[in-house]
Short mmCIF file of C-alpha atoms in Angstrom, two decimals:
data_model
loop_
_atom_site.label_atom_id
_atom_site.label_comp_id
_atom_site.label_asym_id
_atom_site.label_seq_id
_atom_site.Cartn_x
_atom_site.Cartn_y
_atom_site.Cartn_z
CA MET A 1 94.00 114.50 80.48
CA ASN A 2 96.29 116.12 83.02
CA LYS A 3 95.42 119.65 84.07
CA ARG A 4 98.49 121.85 84.25
CA THR A 5 98.85 125.28 85.73
CA PHE A 6 101.57 127.29 84.00
CA ILE A 7 103.32 129.53 86.48
CA LYS A 8 103.85 132.86 84.75
CA SER A 9 105.52 134.71 87.60
CA SER A 10 109.30 134.86 87.82
CA SER A 11 109.47 132.77 90.98
CA LEU A 12 107.56 129.99 92.70
CA MET A 13 107.13 129.33 96.39
CA LEU A 14 108.20 125.93 97.76
CA GLY A 15 107.95 126.21 101.51
CA SER A 16 110.20 129.16 102.27
CA ALA A 17 112.33 128.71 99.16
CA PHE A 18 111.90 130.61 95.91
CA LEU A 19 112.40 128.66 92.69
CA PRO A 20 112.80 129.75 89.08
CA LYS A 21 109.93 129.79 86.63
CA MET A 22 108.75 126.30 85.69
CA ILE A 23 105.62 124.20 85.25
CA LEU A 24 103.67 123.12 88.29
CA ALA A 25 101.42 120.25 87.24
CA ASN A 26 98.27 119.89 89.31
CA ASP A 27 96.66 116.82 87.75
CA THR A 28 94.18 115.51 90.28
CA PRO A 29 94.20 112.73 91.19
CA ARG A 30 97.74 111.81 90.17
CA THR A 31 98.24 108.08 89.95
CA ASN A 32 100.61 105.60 88.44
CA TRP A 33 99.90 104.12 85.02
CA ALA A 34 97.84 101.22 86.36
CA GLY A 35 95.79 103.43 88.66
CA ASN A 36 96.40 101.19 91.67
CA LEU A 37 98.50 103.85 93.43
CA ARG A 38 97.69 107.47 94.12
CA TYR A 39 100.83 109.50 94.70
CA SER A 40 100.98 111.29 98.02
CA ALA A 41 103.36 114.07 96.95
CA LYS A 42 102.09 117.53 97.91
CA GLN A 43 103.91 119.15 94.98
CA TYR A 44 104.92 117.92 91.53
CA PHE A 45 107.16 119.82 89.08
CA GLU A 46 108.15 119.46 85.44
CA PRO A 47 111.15 121.77 84.98
CA GLN A 48 111.93 122.88 81.47
CA THR A 49 115.71 123.10 81.85
CA ILE A 50 118.43 121.32 83.79
CA ALA A 51 119.20 124.57 85.62
CA GLU A 52 115.60 124.71 86.86
CA ALA A 53 115.80 121.08 87.95
CA GLN A 54 119.04 121.76 89.82
CA GLU A 55 117.53 124.72 91.64
CA LEU A 56 114.44 122.73 92.56
CA VAL A 57 116.51 119.83 93.95
CA LYS A 58 118.76 122.21 95.85
CA LYS A 59 115.88 124.01 97.56
CA ALA A 60 113.55 121.07 98.26
CA PRO A 61 114.03 119.44 101.69
CA ILE A 62 112.67 116.09 100.44
CA ILE A 63 112.26 115.21 96.76
CA ARG A 64 111.81 112.18 94.54
CA GLY A 65 112.16 111.61 90.79
CA LEU A 66 109.21 110.34 88.78
CA GLY A 67 109.58 108.60 85.43
CA SER A 68 106.81 107.33 83.16
CA ARG A 69 104.71 106.07 86.12
CA HIS A 70 104.95 102.41 85.14
CA SER A 71 105.99 101.17 88.58
CA PHE A 72 103.27 99.36 90.47
CA ASN A 73 104.53 100.11 93.98
CA SER A 74 105.51 103.25 95.86
CA ILE A 75 109.17 103.35 94.78
CA ALA A 76 108.67 106.77 93.10
CA ASP A 77 106.37 108.22 95.75
CA THR A 78 107.08 110.71 98.49
CA PRO A 79 104.89 112.75 100.82
CA ALA A 80 106.85 115.86 99.83
CA THR A 81 107.90 116.86 96.29
CA GLN A 82 108.10 114.91 93.04
CA ILE A 83 110.04 116.04 89.97
CA SER A 84 109.77 114.73 86.42
CA LEU A 85 112.14 115.51 83.54
CA LYS A 86 109.57 114.39 80.95
CA LEU A 87 109.99 117.70 79.08
CA MET A 88 113.65 116.77 78.43
CA GLN A 89 113.47 113.83 76.04
CA LYS A 90 115.89 114.46 73.18
CA VAL A 91 118.77 112.46 71.75
CA LEU A 92 121.72 114.77 72.44
CA SER A 93 124.36 113.02 70.35
CA ILE A 94 125.29 109.76 68.65
CA ASP A 95 128.97 108.90 68.81
CA LYS A 96 129.45 106.67 65.79
CA ALA A 97 133.10 105.96 66.50
CA ASN A 98 132.49 104.67 70.01
CA LYS A 99 128.97 103.35 69.29
CA GLU A 100 127.25 105.34 72.02
CA VAL A 101 124.14 107.50 72.28
CA THR A 102 123.64 110.27 74.84
CA ILE A 103 120.08 111.19 75.76
CA GLU A 104 118.25 113.54 78.10
CA GLY A 105 117.01 112.18 81.40
CA GLY A 106 113.32 112.28 80.58
CA ALA A 107 113.39 110.26 77.34
CA THR A 108 111.42 107.08 76.80
CA TYR A 109 112.61 104.22 74.61
CA GLY A 110 109.87 104.99 72.12
CA GLN A 111 111.19 108.52 71.69
CA ILE A 112 114.80 107.57 70.91
CA CYS A 113 114.84 104.22 69.10
CA LYS A 114 113.90 105.38 65.60
CA GLU A 115 116.59 108.06 65.59
CA ILE A 116 119.16 105.52 66.79
CA HIS A 117 118.10 103.10 64.03
CA GLU A 118 118.25 105.76 61.32
CA ALA A 119 121.82 106.53 62.39
CA GLY A 120 122.69 102.89 61.75
CA PHE A 121 122.63 101.54 65.29
CA ALA A 122 120.55 99.55 67.76
CA LEU A 123 120.20 99.05 71.48
CA ALA A 124 120.98 95.53 72.65
CA ASN A 125 117.67 95.02 74.42
CA LEU A 126 114.24 96.51 75.01
CA ALA A 127 111.44 95.78 77.46
CA SER A 128 108.02 94.53 76.34
CA LEU A 129 106.54 98.05 76.54
CA PRO A 130 108.55 100.81 74.82
CA HIS A 131 106.65 103.63 76.52
CA ILE A 132 108.73 103.45 79.72
CA SER A 133 111.39 106.04 80.53
CA VAL A 134 115.00 104.98 80.03
CA ALA A 135 116.16 106.39 83.36
CA GLY A 136 113.32 104.80 85.30
CA ALA A 137 113.76 101.43 83.61
CA CYS A 138 117.49 101.36 84.29
CA SER A 139 117.09 102.62 87.86
CA THR A 140 114.83 99.65 88.69
CA GLY A 141 116.66 96.91 86.77
CA THR A 142 113.88 96.47 84.20
CA HIS A 143 114.63 94.08 81.36
CA GLY A 144 113.72 92.36 78.13
CA SER A 145 114.62 88.75 77.43
CA GLY A 146 117.43 86.67 76.00
CA VAL A 147 120.04 84.39 77.59
CA LYS A 148 122.83 86.57 76.16
CA ASN A 149 121.12 89.88 76.93
CA GLY A 150 121.57 91.85 80.13
CA ASN A 151 118.83 93.95 81.65
CA LEU A 152 118.37 97.46 80.26
CA ALA A 153 120.71 98.99 82.82
CA THR A 154 123.67 97.02 81.44
CA SER A 155 123.76 99.29 78.38
CA VAL A 156 124.56 102.37 80.49
CA ARG A 157 128.06 103.72 79.91
CA ALA A 158 127.69 107.04 81.75
CA LEU A 159 125.20 108.98 83.89
CA ASP A 160 124.80 112.56 85.02
CA ILE A 161 122.88 112.81 88.29
CA ILE A 162 121.60 115.94 90.05
CA THR A 163 122.58 115.23 93.65
CA ALA A 164 121.22 116.60 96.92
CA ASN A 165 123.07 119.94 96.82
CA GLY A 166 121.91 120.65 93.27
CA ASP A 167 125.25 119.83 91.67
CA ILE A 168 125.63 117.45 88.74
CA VAL A 169 127.86 114.45 89.37
CA SER A 170 129.04 112.31 86.48
CA PHE A 171 129.52 108.56 86.68
CA SER A 172 131.14 106.70 83.79
CA LYS A 173 132.96 103.51 82.92
CA ASN A 174 136.05 105.53 82.00
CA GLU A 175 136.21 107.77 85.07
CA ASN A 176 134.67 105.97 88.07
CA ASN A 177 133.46 102.55 86.95
CA ASP A 178 133.10 101.11 90.46
CA ALA A 179 130.75 103.91 91.50
CA LEU A 180 128.83 103.55 88.22
CA LYS A 181 128.03 99.96 89.20
CA GLY A 182 126.11 101.36 92.15
CA ALA A 183 124.72 104.43 90.41
CA VAL A 184 122.90 102.76 87.50
CA VAL A 185 120.34 100.68 89.41
CA ALA A 186 120.08 103.21 92.24
CA LEU A 187 116.31 103.11 92.82
CA GLY A 188 116.20 106.91 92.65
CA GLY A 189 118.27 107.11 95.82
CA LEU A 190 121.23 109.08 94.46
CA GLY A 191 119.32 111.88 92.81
CA ILE A 192 117.72 112.86 89.51
CA VAL A 193 119.21 111.37 86.33
CA SER A 194 119.67 114.31 83.95
CA LYS A 195 121.66 112.65 81.15
CA MET A 196 122.54 109.10 80.09
CA THR A 197 125.00 107.52 77.65
CA LEU A 198 124.07 104.07 76.34
CA ALA A 199 126.09 101.51 74.40
CA LEU A 200 125.01 100.75 70.83
CA GLN A 201 125.57 98.02 68.28
CA ASP A 202 125.04 97.98 64.53
CA THR A 203 121.40 98.06 63.54
CA PHE A 204 119.68 94.88 62.41
CA GLU A 205 116.37 93.45 61.26
CA MET A 206 114.34 90.95 63.27
CA LYS A 207 111.58 88.43 62.70
CA GLN A 208 109.07 87.27 65.28
CA LEU A 209 107.44 83.85 65.41
CA VAL A 210 104.73 82.75 67.84
CA TYR A 211 103.99 79.15 68.75
CA GLN A 212 100.94 77.91 70.65
CA ASN A 213 100.39 75.28 73.35
CA MET A 214 103.68 73.79 74.50
CA PRO A 215 103.40 71.12 77.21
CA MET A 216 105.32 72.23 80.31
CA SER A 217 106.81 68.75 80.37
CA ALA A 218 108.85 69.72 77.29
CA LEU A 219 110.81 72.12 79.49
CA GLU A 220 111.98 69.47 81.96
CA LYS A 221 114.89 68.30 79.82
CA ASN A 222 114.94 71.11 77.25
CA PHE A 223 114.57 74.29 79.32
CA GLU A 224 117.88 75.82 78.21
CA SER A 225 117.38 74.85 74.57
CA ILE A 226 113.87 76.28 74.47
CA VAL A 227 114.74 79.67 76.00
CA SER A 228 118.04 79.96 74.09
CA ASN A 229 116.73 79.42 70.56
CA GLY A 230 116.42 83.08 69.64
CA TYR A 231 117.75 86.56 70.27
CA SER A 232 114.84 86.92 72.71
CA VAL A 233 112.41 84.24 73.92
CA SER A 234 109.28 84.67 76.05
CA LEU A 235 107.00 81.96 77.44
CA PHE A 236 103.43 82.94 78.29
CA THR A 237 101.25 80.79 80.56
CA ASP A 238 98.10 81.13 82.60
CA TRP A 239 99.26 78.15 84.73
CA ARG A 240 96.32 76.03 83.60
CA ASN A 241 96.63 72.43 82.42
CA LYS A 242 100.45 72.43 82.69
CA ASN A 243 100.50 74.28 79.41
CA VAL A 244 102.62 77.13 77.98
CA ASN A 245 100.00 79.08 76.04
CA GLN A 246 102.43 80.86 73.72
CA VAL A 247 106.15 80.97 72.92
CA TRP A 248 107.38 84.19 71.33
CA LEU A 249 110.66 83.78 69.42
CA LYS A 250 112.43 86.94 68.28
CA LYS A 251 115.37 86.30 65.95
CA ARG A 252 117.69 88.26 63.73
CA SER A 253 116.23 88.06 60.24
CA GLU A 254 119.33 86.35 58.85
CA ASP A 255 118.87 83.53 61.38
CA VAL A 256 115.37 82.64 60.11
CA SER A 257 114.74 80.75 56.92
CA THR A 258 111.61 78.62 56.71
CA PRO A 259 109.96 78.52 60.16
CA ASP A 260 109.48 75.10 61.72
CA ALA A 261 105.83 74.07 61.96
CA GLU A 262 106.41 72.82 65.53
CA TYR A 263 108.57 73.94 68.39
CA PHE A 264 108.98 71.35 71.17
CA GLY A 265 105.38 70.30 70.76
CA ALA A 266 103.96 73.80 70.19
CA LYS A 267 102.30 74.67 66.86
CA LEU A 268 103.25 77.65 64.72
CA ALA A 269 100.53 80.31 64.93
CA THR A 270 98.65 81.08 61.75
CA ARG A 271 97.68 84.63 62.73
CA ASN A 272 99.02 87.50 64.81
CA LEU A 273 98.35 87.01 68.51
CA HIS A 274 98.09 89.07 71.65
CA PRO A 275 99.52 87.36 74.78
CA LEU A 276 95.87 87.20 75.87
CA GLU A 277 94.45 85.39 72.87
CA ASP A 278 90.97 86.82 73.29
CA LEU A 279 92.32 90.34 72.71
CA SER A 280 93.12 91.94 69.39
CA ALA A 281 96.74 91.81 68.28
CA GLU A 282 96.60 95.16 66.46
CA ASN A 283 98.76 96.85 69.13
CA CYS A 284 101.34 94.05 69.20
CA THR A 285 104.59 94.10 67.25
CA GLY A 286 104.76 92.31 63.90
CA GLN A 287 104.72 88.52 63.89
CA MET A 288 104.35 85.75 61.29
CA GLY A 289 108.04 85.95 60.39
CA VAL A 290 107.72 89.38 58.77
CA SER A 291 111.05 91.20 58.95
CA GLY A 292 111.28 94.62 60.59
CA PRO A 293 113.71 96.89 62.44
CA TRP A 294 114.90 95.70 65.87
CA TYR A 295 112.84 98.34 67.68
CA GLU A 296 109.64 97.19 65.99
CA ARG A 297 110.15 93.55 67.00
CA MET A 298 111.94 93.39 70.34
CA PRO A 299 109.07 94.91 72.38
CA HIS A 300 105.79 93.01 72.52
CA PHE A 301 103.77 96.18 71.92
CA ARG A 302 104.11 98.79 69.21
CA MET A 303 105.64 102.17 69.92
CA GLY A 304 102.86 103.83 67.96
CA PHE A 305 100.36 102.46 70.44
CA THR A 306 99.96 104.78 73.43
CA PRO A 307 98.53 102.80 76.35
CA SER A 308 95.95 104.40 78.58
CA SER A 309 95.81 103.40 82.21
CA GLY A 310 96.21 99.66 82.49
CA LYS A 311 93.72 98.02 84.81
CA GLU A 312 96.19 95.43 86.05
CA LEU A 313 98.74 94.70 88.74
CA GLN A 314 102.21 93.26 88.18
CA SER A 315 104.68 91.21 90.20
CA GLU A 316 107.92 89.58 89.14
CA TYR A 317 110.59 87.40 90.72
CA PHE A 318 114.10 86.45 89.58
CA VAL A 319 115.78 83.12 90.27
CA PRO A 320 119.20 81.80 89.20
CA PHE A 321 119.04 80.36 85.71
CA GLU A 322 120.00 76.85 86.79
CA HIS A 323 116.84 76.66 88.91
CA GLY A 324 114.50 77.86 86.16
CA TYR A 325 112.52 74.68 85.58
CA LYS A 326 112.33 73.68 89.26
CA ALA A 327 111.12 77.18 90.15
CA MET A 328 108.52 77.00 87.39
CA MET A 329 107.21 73.71 88.79
CA ALA A 330 107.14 75.18 92.29
CA ILE A 331 104.85 77.96 91.05
CA GLU A 332 102.77 75.45 89.09
CA LYS A 333 101.80 73.78 92.38
CA LEU A 334 99.79 76.94 93.14
CA HIS A 335 97.94 76.93 89.82
CA GLU A 336 94.48 76.53 91.35
CA LYS A 337 95.05 79.59 93.54
CA VAL A 338 96.92 81.70 90.98
CA SER A 339 94.99 81.21 87.73
CA PRO A 340 91.65 82.75 88.76
CA HIS A 341 93.33 86.09 89.58
CA LEU A 342 95.73 86.17 86.65
CA PHE A 343 95.59 87.67 83.17
CA ILE A 344 98.84 86.04 82.03
CA SER A 345 102.30 85.15 83.27
CA GLU A 346 105.53 85.61 81.28
CA ILE A 347 108.80 83.77 81.75
CA ARG A 348 111.97 85.45 80.47
CA THR A 349 115.73 85.10 80.83
CA MET A 350 118.71 87.46 81.12
CA THR A 351 122.43 87.17 81.62
CA GLY A 352 124.26 88.22 84.77
CA ASP A 353 125.79 91.64 85.41
CA ASP A 354 127.95 93.52 87.90
CA LEU A 355 125.43 96.21 88.92
CA TRP A 356 125.16 96.24 92.70
CA MET A 357 121.38 96.49 93.08
CA SER A 358 120.45 94.45 90.02
CA ALA A 359 118.51 91.25 90.64
CA ASN A 360 120.89 89.67 88.13
CA TYR A 361 124.06 90.61 90.04
CA HIS A 362 126.67 87.96 89.24
CA GLN A 363 124.03 85.47 88.10
CA PRO A 364 122.14 84.69 84.89
CA SER A 365 118.48 84.64 85.79
CA VAL A 366 114.99 83.47 84.89
CA ALA A 367 112.23 85.97 85.63
CA PHE A 368 108.66 84.93 86.46
CA HIS A 369 106.29 87.77 85.73
CA PHE A 370 102.65 87.93 86.75
CA THR A 371 100.07 90.29 85.24
CA TRP A 372 97.21 90.19 87.73
CA LYS A 373 93.63 91.30 87.59
CA GLN A 374 93.33 94.48 89.60
CA ASP A 375 92.24 92.98 92.90
CA TRP A 376 94.92 93.86 95.43
CA ASN A 377 93.14 92.13 98.30
CA ALA A 378 93.42 88.83 96.44
CA VAL A 379 96.93 89.44 95.08
CA LYS A 380 98.42 90.36 98.43
CA GLN A 381 97.24 87.00 99.74
CA LEU A 382 98.87 85.19 96.83
CA LEU A 383 102.26 86.89 96.81
CA PRO A 384 103.46 85.41 100.12
CA LEU A 385 102.53 81.94 98.81
CA ILE A 386 104.53 82.49 95.62
CA GLU A 387 107.45 83.95 97.55
CA ALA A 388 107.44 80.92 99.87
CA GLN A 389 107.51 78.56 96.89
CA LEU A 390 110.44 80.46 95.38
CA ALA A 391 112.34 80.98 98.65
CA PRO A 392 114.50 77.81 98.21
CA PHE A 393 115.87 79.40 95.02
CA ASN A 394 116.73 82.76 96.67
CA ALA A 395 114.24 84.57 94.47
CA ARG A 396 114.41 88.37 94.37
CA PRO A 397 111.54 90.71 93.43
CA HIS A 398 111.52 93.34 90.70
CA TRP A 399 112.11 96.74 92.32
CA GLY A 400 109.22 98.40 90.48
CA LYS A 401 106.53 95.76 91.01
CA LEU A 402 104.45 94.39 93.86
CA PHE A 403 105.96 92.09 96.46
CA THR A 404 105.55 91.29 100.16
CA MET A 405 109.01 89.88 100.95
CA ASN A 406 110.34 90.54 104.44
CA PRO A 407 112.91 93.39 104.22
CA LYS A 408 115.50 91.44 106.24
CA LYS A 409 115.20 88.53 103.81
CA LEU A 410 115.48 90.86 100.83
CA GLN A 411 118.53 92.61 102.26
CA SER A 412 120.25 89.27 102.90
CA LEU A 413 120.07 88.53 99.17
CA ILE A 414 121.84 91.75 98.14
CA LYS A 415 125.56 91.13 98.64
CA PRO A 416 126.75 94.64 97.67
CA LEU A 417 124.11 96.39 99.83
CA PRO A 418 126.73 97.83 102.25
CA GLN A 419 128.63 99.42 99.37
CA PHE A 420 125.41 100.83 97.96
CA LYS A 421 124.48 102.39 101.30
CA GLU A 422 127.94 103.97 101.47
CA LEU A 423 127.36 105.46 98.02
CA LEU A 424 124.00 106.89 99.15
CA ALA A 425 125.58 108.33 102.26
CA THR A 426 128.29 110.00 100.17
CA TYR A 427 125.96 111.81 97.77
CA ASP A 428 122.80 112.10 99.86
CA PRO A 429 124.00 112.27 103.49
CA LYS A 430 120.75 113.75 104.82
CA GLY A 431 118.42 111.41 102.92
CA LYS A 432 116.84 114.03 100.64
CA PHE A 433 115.95 111.32 98.10
CA ARG A 434 114.95 108.68 100.61
CA ASN A 435 111.30 107.70 100.81
CA PRO A 436 109.24 105.14 102.75
CA PHE A 437 109.89 102.45 100.11
CA ILE A 438 113.67 102.84 100.40
CA GLN A 439 113.52 103.16 104.16
CA GLN A 440 111.49 100.01 104.61
CA ASN A 441 113.22 97.74 102.13
CA LEU A 442 116.85 98.78 102.54
CA TYR A 443 117.07 100.14 106.09
#
């Protein structure tokens, strides 16, 4: 439980600057969700209004936004001041005519999806865990799965960002679409996202089927067919015995009649399963072909389940879709080294986009995700080996997860990086939002 000190006076000291009344949260120690990172920020604030957030940003010499703390690296850290808009989590409006929802900057997917559904709409995609903040997920290019689905950031139609001088700057497809392409996956470098507008589609029901034990050899000639046969498809493997432990198929309910007993050699599960089969499936979303709303099937884990700190580490790499099977086999060569340190690995797909800092920029992708046991000394020895295996495919890491890629190599893979740096220089000329992570990996 976080300990919070409520500041009752009319002003608060930040260095030599006085700020309006707000909450100063002194939870000690403050860590990310997994507990593998302790934040170094000397001060952390949860403003209760946008005006308070603007004043805080204006007065702070160095500041960084913090979302739901589900990043595994230091992308949200700073040695100075952190700010979270977690107290601002409402749906502000649903525009039925234009099929758009506008939300506050601190909202998580779990807090907005039911209201969107009850209004008759749906988001196009969700990540496996619905407890993550929308702004944080979009800012790091986080994703779900599906060959026709973009990452979560592709649903953004407009953003309001509190920039370095405390002003709010609006980016939208209608007003400044080119700048929006750089502002959506901005890694927190432009400022604090105070409001977002997301595209919607008509609501729908989904069914989820799980199959067990698919030979990896089935993917050699059928990779595209296997990962395309559903609205969203996930492959789970522990890289043992050249076996895909589970295949999770999520389909629109109208596209499912009688489930096939086999799926490319995998057998239809006869009970609900957790991706780690030894664990209870009670916190997983409904399976066995039982129909439910999109937001209760697209994630792997239920919104009603509130995860405590997860004793795990995560890494993820994106490769162009056409190299999916070859990249998978390149990782498989490391199975004896990888498997002992792994909980599970998930393979997902997404379509390309035009967002400058997205790992899917102008290319459909396959993502190889690793959920590691929490042994950083072992994992940091493995990541360079995986990155070397994936280097021929120009693999890029997930911005919010652990990687060891050389910054020069990473920068060479980001074609619009010069335009993005120009955007940062325009709205944050003195580097108020820059932190060691940004400095190292982009500069």
